[in-house]
PDB file of C-alpha atoms in Angstrom:
ATOM      1  CA  MET A   1      22.402   0.103   0.432  1.00 76.00           C
ATOM      2  CA  PRO A   2      21.999   1.653  -3.034  1.00 75.00           C
ATOM      3  CA  ASP A   3      19.942  -1.112  -4.615  1.00 77.00           C
ATOM      4  CA  SER A   4      16.733  -2.907  -3.635  1.00 83.00           C
ATOM      5  CA  LEU A   5      15.748  -6.484  -4.388  1.00 84.00           C
ATOM      6  CA  THR A   6      12.503  -7.179  -6.201  1.00 89.00           C
ATOM      7  CA  VAL A   7      11.506 -10.737  -5.364  1.00 90.00           C
ATOM      8  CA  GLY A   8       9.484 -12.407  -8.094  1.00 89.00           C
ATOM      9  CA  GLY A   9       9.451  -9.134  -9.973  1.00 87.00           C
ATOM     10  CA  THR A  10       6.829  -7.676  -7.611  1.00 87.00           C
ATOM     11  CA  ASP A  11       7.875  -7.690  -3.947  1.00 88.00           C
ATOM     12  CA  ARG A  12      10.395  -4.970  -3.041  1.00 89.00           C
ATOM     13  CA  VAL A  13      12.946  -5.547  -0.293  1.00 89.00           C
ATOM     14  CA  ASP A  14      15.259  -2.696   0.718  1.00 88.00           C
ATOM     15  CA  LEU A  15      18.732  -3.573   1.922  1.00 82.00           C
ATOM     16  CA  ASN A  16      20.329  -1.870   4.892  1.00 81.00           C
ATOM     17  CA  ILE A  17      23.600  -2.183   6.737  1.00 76.00           C
ATOM     18  CA  ALA A  18      23.354  -1.316  10.420  1.00 74.00           C
ATOM     19  CA  ALA A  19      26.479  -0.657  12.461  1.00 72.00           C
ATOM     20  CA  LEU A  20      26.449  -1.066  16.246  1.00 70.00           C
ATOM     21  CA  ASN A  21      29.263  -0.125  18.585  1.00 72.00           C
ATOM     22  CA  SER A  22      29.961   0.233  22.282  1.00 68.00           C
ATOM     23  CA  HIS A  23      31.825   3.409  23.098  1.00 71.00           C
ATOM     24  CA  ASP A  24      33.657   1.876  26.058  1.00 71.00           C
ATOM     25  CA  GLY A  25      35.174  -0.999  24.076  1.00 65.00           C
ATOM     26  CA  SER A  26      33.202  -3.595  26.028  1.00 68.00           C
ATOM     27  CA  SER A  27      31.798  -5.225  22.900  1.00 67.00           C
ATOM     28  CA  ALA A  28      32.903  -5.611  19.314  1.00 68.00           C
ATOM     29  CA  PHE A  29      31.866  -3.322  16.498  1.00 70.00           C
ATOM     30  CA  ARG A  30      29.064  -5.184  14.675  1.00 71.00           C
ATOM     31  CA  ILE A  31      27.759  -4.889  11.128  1.00 70.00           C
ATOM     32  CA  LEU A  32      24.290  -6.301  10.447  1.00 72.00           C
ATOM     33  CA  VAL A  33      22.541  -6.927   7.150  1.00 75.00           C
ATOM     34  CA  THR A  34      18.881  -5.980   7.550  1.00 78.00           C
ATOM     35  CA  PRO A  35      16.698  -6.552   4.510  1.00 82.00           C
ATOM     36  CA  VAL A  36      13.345  -4.789   5.030  1.00 81.00           C
ATOM     37  CA  ARG A  37      10.223  -5.698   3.070  1.00 83.00           C
ATOM     38  CA  VAL A  38       8.805  -2.314   2.153  1.00 75.00           C
ATOM     39  CA  VAL A  39       5.091  -3.194   1.914  1.00 77.00           C
ATOM     40  CA  CYS A  40       4.782  -3.871   5.636  1.00 78.00           C
ATOM     41  CA  ALA A  41       8.184  -2.711   6.904  1.00 74.00           C
ATOM     42  CA  ASN A  42       9.087  -6.047   8.415  1.00 76.00           C
ATOM     43  CA  THR A  43      12.711  -6.941   8.997  1.00 76.00           C
ATOM     44  CA  GLN A  44      13.880 -10.167   7.399  1.00 71.00           C
ATOM     45  CA  SER A  45      16.128 -12.588   9.238  1.00 72.00           C
ATOM     46  CA  ALA A  46      17.180 -15.439   7.008  1.00 70.00           C
ATOM     47  CA  ALA A  47      19.325 -18.331   8.206  1.00 58.00           C
ATOM     48  CA  LEU A  48      21.307 -19.016   5.057  1.00 54.00           C
ATOM     49  CA  ARG A  49      23.720 -21.904   4.816  1.00 54.00           C
ATOM     50  CA  ASN A  50      27.352 -20.766   4.677  1.00 50.00           C
ATOM     51  CA  HIS A  51      26.359 -17.091   4.805  1.00 49.00           C
ATOM     52  CA  GLU A  52      26.309 -14.790   7.813  1.00 54.00           C
ATOM     53  CA  SER A  53      24.054 -11.770   8.268  1.00 58.00           C
ATOM     54  CA  SER A  54      26.141 -10.143  11.005  1.00 62.00           C
ATOM     55  CA  PHE A  55      29.861  -9.642  11.468  1.00 63.00           C
ATOM     56  CA  SER A  56      31.937  -8.546  14.430  1.00 68.00           C
ATOM     57  CA  ILE A  57      35.167  -6.586  14.336  1.00 65.00           C
ATOM     58  CA  ARG A  58      37.394  -6.455  17.405  1.00 65.00           C
ATOM     59  CA  HIS A  59      38.388  -3.072  18.735  1.00 64.00           C
ATOM     60  CA  THR A  60      42.010  -2.443  17.875  1.00 63.00           C
ATOM     61  CA  ARG A  61      44.485   0.426  18.071  1.00 68.00           C
ATOM     62  CA  ASN A  62      45.575  -0.349  14.519  1.00 66.00           C
ATOM     63  CA  ALA A  63      43.283   1.778  12.328  1.00 58.00           C
ATOM     64  CA  LYS A  64      44.444   0.151   9.092  1.00 68.00           C
ATOM     65  CA  ALA A  65      43.605  -3.307  10.408  1.00 70.00           C
ATOM     66  CA  ALA A  66      40.165  -2.084  11.485  1.00 67.00           C
ATOM     67  CA  VAL A  67      39.465  -0.549   8.077  1.00 65.00           C
ATOM     68  CA  GLN A  68      40.522  -3.773   6.334  1.00 70.00           C
ATOM     69  CA  ALA A  69      38.309  -5.834   8.674  1.00 69.00           C
ATOM     70  CA  ALA A  70      35.373  -3.548   7.856  1.00 68.00           C
ATOM     71  CA  ARG A  71      36.015  -3.958   4.117  1.00 68.00           C
ATOM     72  CA  ASP A  72      36.168  -7.739   4.513  1.00 70.00           C
ATOM     73  CA  ALA A  73      32.895  -7.732   6.451  1.00 65.00           C
ATOM     74  CA  LEU A  74      31.203  -5.594   3.805  1.00 67.00           C
ATOM     75  CA  GLY A  75      32.370  -8.006   1.127  1.00 67.00           C
ATOM     76  CA  LEU A  76      30.753 -10.839   3.060  1.00 62.00           C
ATOM     77  CA  THR A  77      27.604  -8.703   3.359  1.00 68.00           C
ATOM     78  CA  PHE A  78      27.220  -8.485  -0.404  1.00 71.00           C
ATOM     79  CA  THR A  79      27.649 -12.265  -0.605  1.00 76.00           C
ATOM     80  CA  TYR A  80      24.848 -12.675   1.945  1.00 75.00           C
ATOM     81  CA  VAL A  81      22.562 -10.375  -0.053  1.00 80.00           C
ATOM     82  CA  ASP A  82      23.132 -12.393  -3.228  1.00 82.00           C
ATOM     83  CA  ALA A  83      22.323 -15.639  -1.392  1.00 84.00           C
ATOM     84  CA  PHE A  84      19.243 -14.050   0.210  1.00 85.00           C
ATOM     85  CA  GLN A  85      17.855 -13.079  -3.192  1.00 88.00           C
ATOM     86  CA  VAL A  86      18.373 -16.579  -4.592  1.00 90.00           C
ATOM     87  CA  GLU A  87      16.517 -18.130  -1.644  1.00 91.00           C
ATOM     88  CA  ALA A  88      13.737 -15.530  -1.736  1.00 91.00           C
ATOM     89  CA  GLU A  89      13.181 -16.187  -5.440  1.00 94.00           C
ATOM     90  CA  ARG A  90      12.976 -19.914  -4.713  1.00 94.00           C
ATOM     91  CA  LEU A  91      10.327 -19.320  -2.048  1.00 95.00           C
ATOM     92  CA  ILE A  92       8.165 -17.069  -4.225  1.00 95.00           C
ATOM     93  CA  GLN A  93       8.108 -19.760  -6.930  1.00 95.00           C
ATOM     94  CA  GLN A  94       6.908 -22.385  -4.431  1.00 96.00           C
ATOM     95  CA  THR A  95       3.147 -22.756  -3.855  1.00 97.00           C
ATOM     96  CA  MET A  96       2.013 -23.021  -0.238  1.00 97.00           C
ATOM     97  CA  THR A  97      -1.296 -24.594   0.815  1.00 97.00           C
ATOM     98  CA  ASP A  98      -3.127 -23.876   4.086  1.00 97.00           C
ATOM     99  CA  ALA A  99      -1.960 -27.263   5.385  1.00 97.00           C
ATOM    100  CA  ALA A 100       1.659 -26.423   4.533  1.00 97.00           C
ATOM    101  CA  PHE A 101       1.255 -23.065   6.269  1.00 98.00           C
ATOM    102  CA  ASP A 102      -0.077 -24.860   9.380  1.00 97.00           C
ATOM    103  CA  ALA A 103       3.049 -27.033   9.303  1.00 97.00           C
ATOM    104  CA  LEU A 104       5.188 -23.867   9.088  1.00 97.00           C
ATOM    105  CA  ILE A 105       3.372 -22.412  12.120  1.00 97.00           C
ATOM    106  CA  ASP A 106       3.994 -25.618  14.092  1.00 97.00           C
ATOM    107  CA  ALA A 107       7.676 -25.719  13.088  1.00 96.00           C
ATOM    108  CA  THR A 108       8.141 -22.063  14.008  1.00 97.00           C
ATOM    109  CA  PHE A 109       6.132 -21.696  17.209  1.00 96.00           C
ATOM    110  CA  GLY A 110       5.637 -25.275  18.368  1.00 94.00           C
ATOM    111  CA  LYS A 111       2.306 -26.845  19.197  1.00 92.00           C
ATOM    112  CA  ALA A 112       0.556 -26.890  22.558  1.00 89.00           C
ATOM    113  CA  GLU A 113       0.342 -30.258  24.272  1.00 91.00           C
ATOM    114  CA  ALA A 114      -3.095 -31.784  24.777  1.00 87.00           C
ATOM    115  CA  SER A 115      -2.571 -31.294  28.516  1.00 91.00           C
ATOM    116  CA  ALA A 116      -1.736 -27.568  28.139  1.00 92.00           C
ATOM    117  CA  THR A 117      -3.668 -25.032  30.180  1.00 94.00           C
ATOM    118  CA  LYS A 118      -6.690 -23.260  28.748  1.00 93.00           C
ATOM    119  CA  ARG A 119      -4.671 -20.028  28.629  1.00 92.00           C
ATOM    120  CA  VAL A 120      -1.875 -21.636  26.582  1.00 93.00           C
ATOM    121  CA  ARG A 121      -4.366 -23.185  24.167  1.00 94.00           C
ATOM    122  CA  GLU A 122      -6.193 -19.862  23.765  1.00 94.00           C
ATOM    123  CA  THR A 123      -2.908 -18.033  23.103  1.00 93.00           C
ATOM    124  CA  GLU A 124      -2.058 -20.595  20.424  1.00 95.00           C
ATOM    125  CA  ARG A 125      -5.537 -20.311  18.870  1.00 95.00           C
ATOM    126  CA  ARG A 126      -5.268 -16.512  18.651  1.00 95.00           C
ATOM    127  CA  ARG A 127      -1.769 -16.649  17.183  1.00 96.00           C
ATOM    128  CA  ARG A 128      -2.795 -19.242  14.571  1.00 97.00           C
ATOM    129  CA  SER A 129      -5.907 -17.230  13.663  1.00 97.00           C
ATOM    130  CA  ARG A 130      -3.900 -14.024  13.191  1.00 97.00           C
ATOM    131  CA  LEU A 131      -1.232 -15.832  11.168  1.00 98.00           C
ATOM    132  CA  HIS A 132      -3.845 -17.379   8.864  1.00 97.00           C
ATOM    133  CA  TRP A 133      -5.430 -13.962   8.360  1.00 97.00           C
ATOM    134  CA  LEU A 134      -2.024 -12.512   7.449  1.00 97.00           C
ATOM    135  CA  PHE A 135      -1.337 -15.365   5.038  1.00 97.00           C
ATOM    136  CA  ALA A 136      -4.754 -15.552   3.351  1.00 96.00           C
ATOM    137  CA  ASP A 137      -6.370 -12.112   3.612  1.00 96.00           C
ATOM    138  CA  ALA A 138      -3.956  -9.317   4.562  1.00 96.00           C
ATOM    139  CA  GLU A 139      -3.267  -6.707   1.880  1.00 95.00           C
ATOM    140  CA  THR A 140       0.446  -7.000   2.614  1.00 94.00           C
ATOM    141  CA  GLN A 141       0.444 -10.422   0.900  1.00 92.00           C
ATOM    142  CA  ALA A 142      -1.642  -9.302  -2.099  1.00 91.00           C
ATOM    143  CA  GLY A 143       1.061  -9.663  -4.734  1.00 90.00           C
ATOM    144  CA  ILE A 144       2.597 -12.854  -3.350  1.00 94.00           C
ATOM    145  CA  ARG A 145      -0.348 -14.797  -1.906  1.00 95.00           C
ATOM    146  CA  ASP A 146      -0.272 -18.627  -1.703  1.00 96.00           C
ATOM    147  CA  THR A 147       3.515 -18.823  -1.983  1.00 97.00           C
ATOM    148  CA  ALA A 148       6.115 -19.990   0.533  1.00 97.00           C
ATOM    149  CA  TRP A 149       7.480 -16.418   0.425  1.00 95.00           C
ATOM    150  CA  ALA A 150       4.051 -15.206   1.609  1.00 96.00           C
ATOM    151  CA  GLY A 151       4.115 -17.834   4.370  1.00 97.00           C
ATOM    152  CA  TYR A 152       7.455 -16.538   5.594  1.00 95.00           C
ATOM    153  CA  GLN A 153       6.283 -12.922   5.310  1.00 95.00           C
ATOM    154  CA  ALA A 154       3.161 -13.707   7.348  1.00 97.00           C
ATOM    155  CA  VAL A 155       5.366 -15.027  10.159  1.00 96.00           C
ATOM    156  CA  ALA A 156       7.753 -12.039   9.967  1.00 93.00           C
ATOM    157  CA  GLU A 157       4.860  -9.569   9.923  1.00 94.00           C
ATOM    158  CA  TYR A 158       3.233 -11.299  12.899  1.00 95.00           C
ATOM    159  CA  VAL A 159       6.469 -11.148  14.901  1.00 92.00           C
ATOM    160  CA  ASP A 160       7.101  -7.475  14.086  1.00 90.00           C
ATOM    161  CA  HIS A 161       3.548  -6.114  14.291  1.00 90.00           C
ATOM    162  CA  TYR A 162       1.160  -8.479  16.120  1.00 91.00           C
ATOM    163  CA  ALA A 163       2.965 -10.727  18.617  1.00 88.00           C
ATOM    164  CA  PRO A 164       1.857 -10.050  22.211  1.00 87.00           C
ATOM    165  CA  VAL A 165       4.028  -7.796  24.374  1.00 83.00           C
ATOM    166  CA  ARG A 166       4.107  -7.339  28.135  1.00 81.00           C
ATOM    167  CA  THR A 167       3.007  -3.755  28.238  1.00 79.00           C
ATOM    168  CA  LYS A 168      -0.269  -1.940  28.754  1.00 77.00           C
ATOM    169  CA  GLY A 169       0.896   1.236  27.020  1.00 78.00           C
ATOM    170  CA  ASP A 170       1.948   1.743  23.420  1.00 83.00           C
ATOM    171  CA  GLU A 171       2.119  -1.832  22.123  1.00 83.00           C
ATOM    172  CA  ALA A 172       3.481  -0.815  18.701  1.00 81.00           C
ATOM    173  CA  ALA A 173       6.410   1.004  20.346  1.00 83.00           C
ATOM    174  CA  ALA A 174       7.018  -1.974  22.635  1.00 83.00           C
ATOM    175  CA  ARG A 175       7.124  -4.338  19.638  1.00 81.00           C
ATOM    176  CA  ALA A 176       9.529  -2.014  17.799  1.00 77.00           C
ATOM    177  CA  ALA A 177      11.788  -1.874  20.855  1.00 76.00           C
ATOM    178  CA  ARG A 178      11.709  -5.668  21.122  1.00 76.00           C
ATOM    179  CA  VAL A 179      12.766  -6.049  17.468  1.00 74.00           C
ATOM    180  CA  LEU A 180      15.713  -3.686  18.094  1.00 67.00           C
ATOM    181  CA  THR A 181      16.835  -4.919  21.503  1.00 66.00           C
ATOM    182  CA  SER A 182      15.986  -8.630  21.722  1.00 71.00           C
ATOM    183  CA  ASP A 183      17.240 -11.669  19.830  1.00 76.00           C
ATOM    184  CA  ASP A 184      13.852 -13.413  20.139  1.00 85.00           C
ATOM    185  CA  PRO A 185      12.245 -11.950  16.977  1.00 86.00           C
ATOM    186  CA  ASP A 186      15.264 -12.961  14.876  1.00 85.00           C
ATOM    187  CA  ARG A 187      15.250 -16.454  16.380  1.00 89.00           C
ATOM    188  CA  ILE A 188      11.597 -16.957  15.440  1.00 92.00           C
ATOM    189  CA  LYS A 189      12.117 -15.678  11.889  1.00 91.00           C
ATOM    190  CA  ARG A 190      15.170 -17.877  11.448  1.00 90.00           C
ATOM    191  CA  ARG A 191      13.186 -20.923  12.597  1.00 93.00           C
ATOM    192  CA  ALA A 192      10.564 -20.124   9.957  1.00 95.00           C
ATOM    193  CA  TRP A 193      13.210 -19.627   7.261  1.00 92.00           C
ATOM    194  CA  THR A 194      14.955 -22.872   8.206  1.00 92.00           C
ATOM    195  CA  ALA A 195      11.646 -24.757   8.123  1.00 94.00           C
ATOM    196  CA  LEU A 196      11.190 -23.587   4.519  1.00 94.00           C
ATOM    197  CA  ALA A 197      14.745 -24.441   3.446  1.00 84.00           C
ATOM    198  CA  PRO A 198      15.153 -27.403   1.079  1.00 77.00           C
ATOM    199  CA  ALA A 199      16.188 -30.666   2.740  1.00 60.00           C
TER     200      ALA A 199
END
């Protein structure tokens, strides 16, 4: 999209519209809003009340109806972007302590039971350690550190760039493919966003 957001006057987020279509008519034409935080190229996925970030348009033989549906969806997209900026600005104004960030991790990823296997506990320890490094020390949080926006960005960056993948080859490519082809990364980011939403 032609304009970027600058959250808190410092953190640039580019706005993209992605269109996905099946050429055999087996699925609807979809329009997705994909805000991307430029500093670490992570894709945002915000669960905003009363605002959708994706829209589907049924395949139809009536071209005029399809064009009007696309226009309607794009209008809704701009509404989503406006709501996203309002929520992002709220998060960057909100201080986040280490304890609050731990609570965000628990709300987003869950917490291992005391009876969990050693492997599960070790996986959780590594994830929490990496997330705390992203939140407290990573250069990608330099301009926004200690804010709820930084807490959300740490989760999004972890999901896009550090979360384990089941491959022994190019892990970065596998993570990129997962972001593009699986709903799991979006689900995790939406859980984090929802956990930060006001009651």
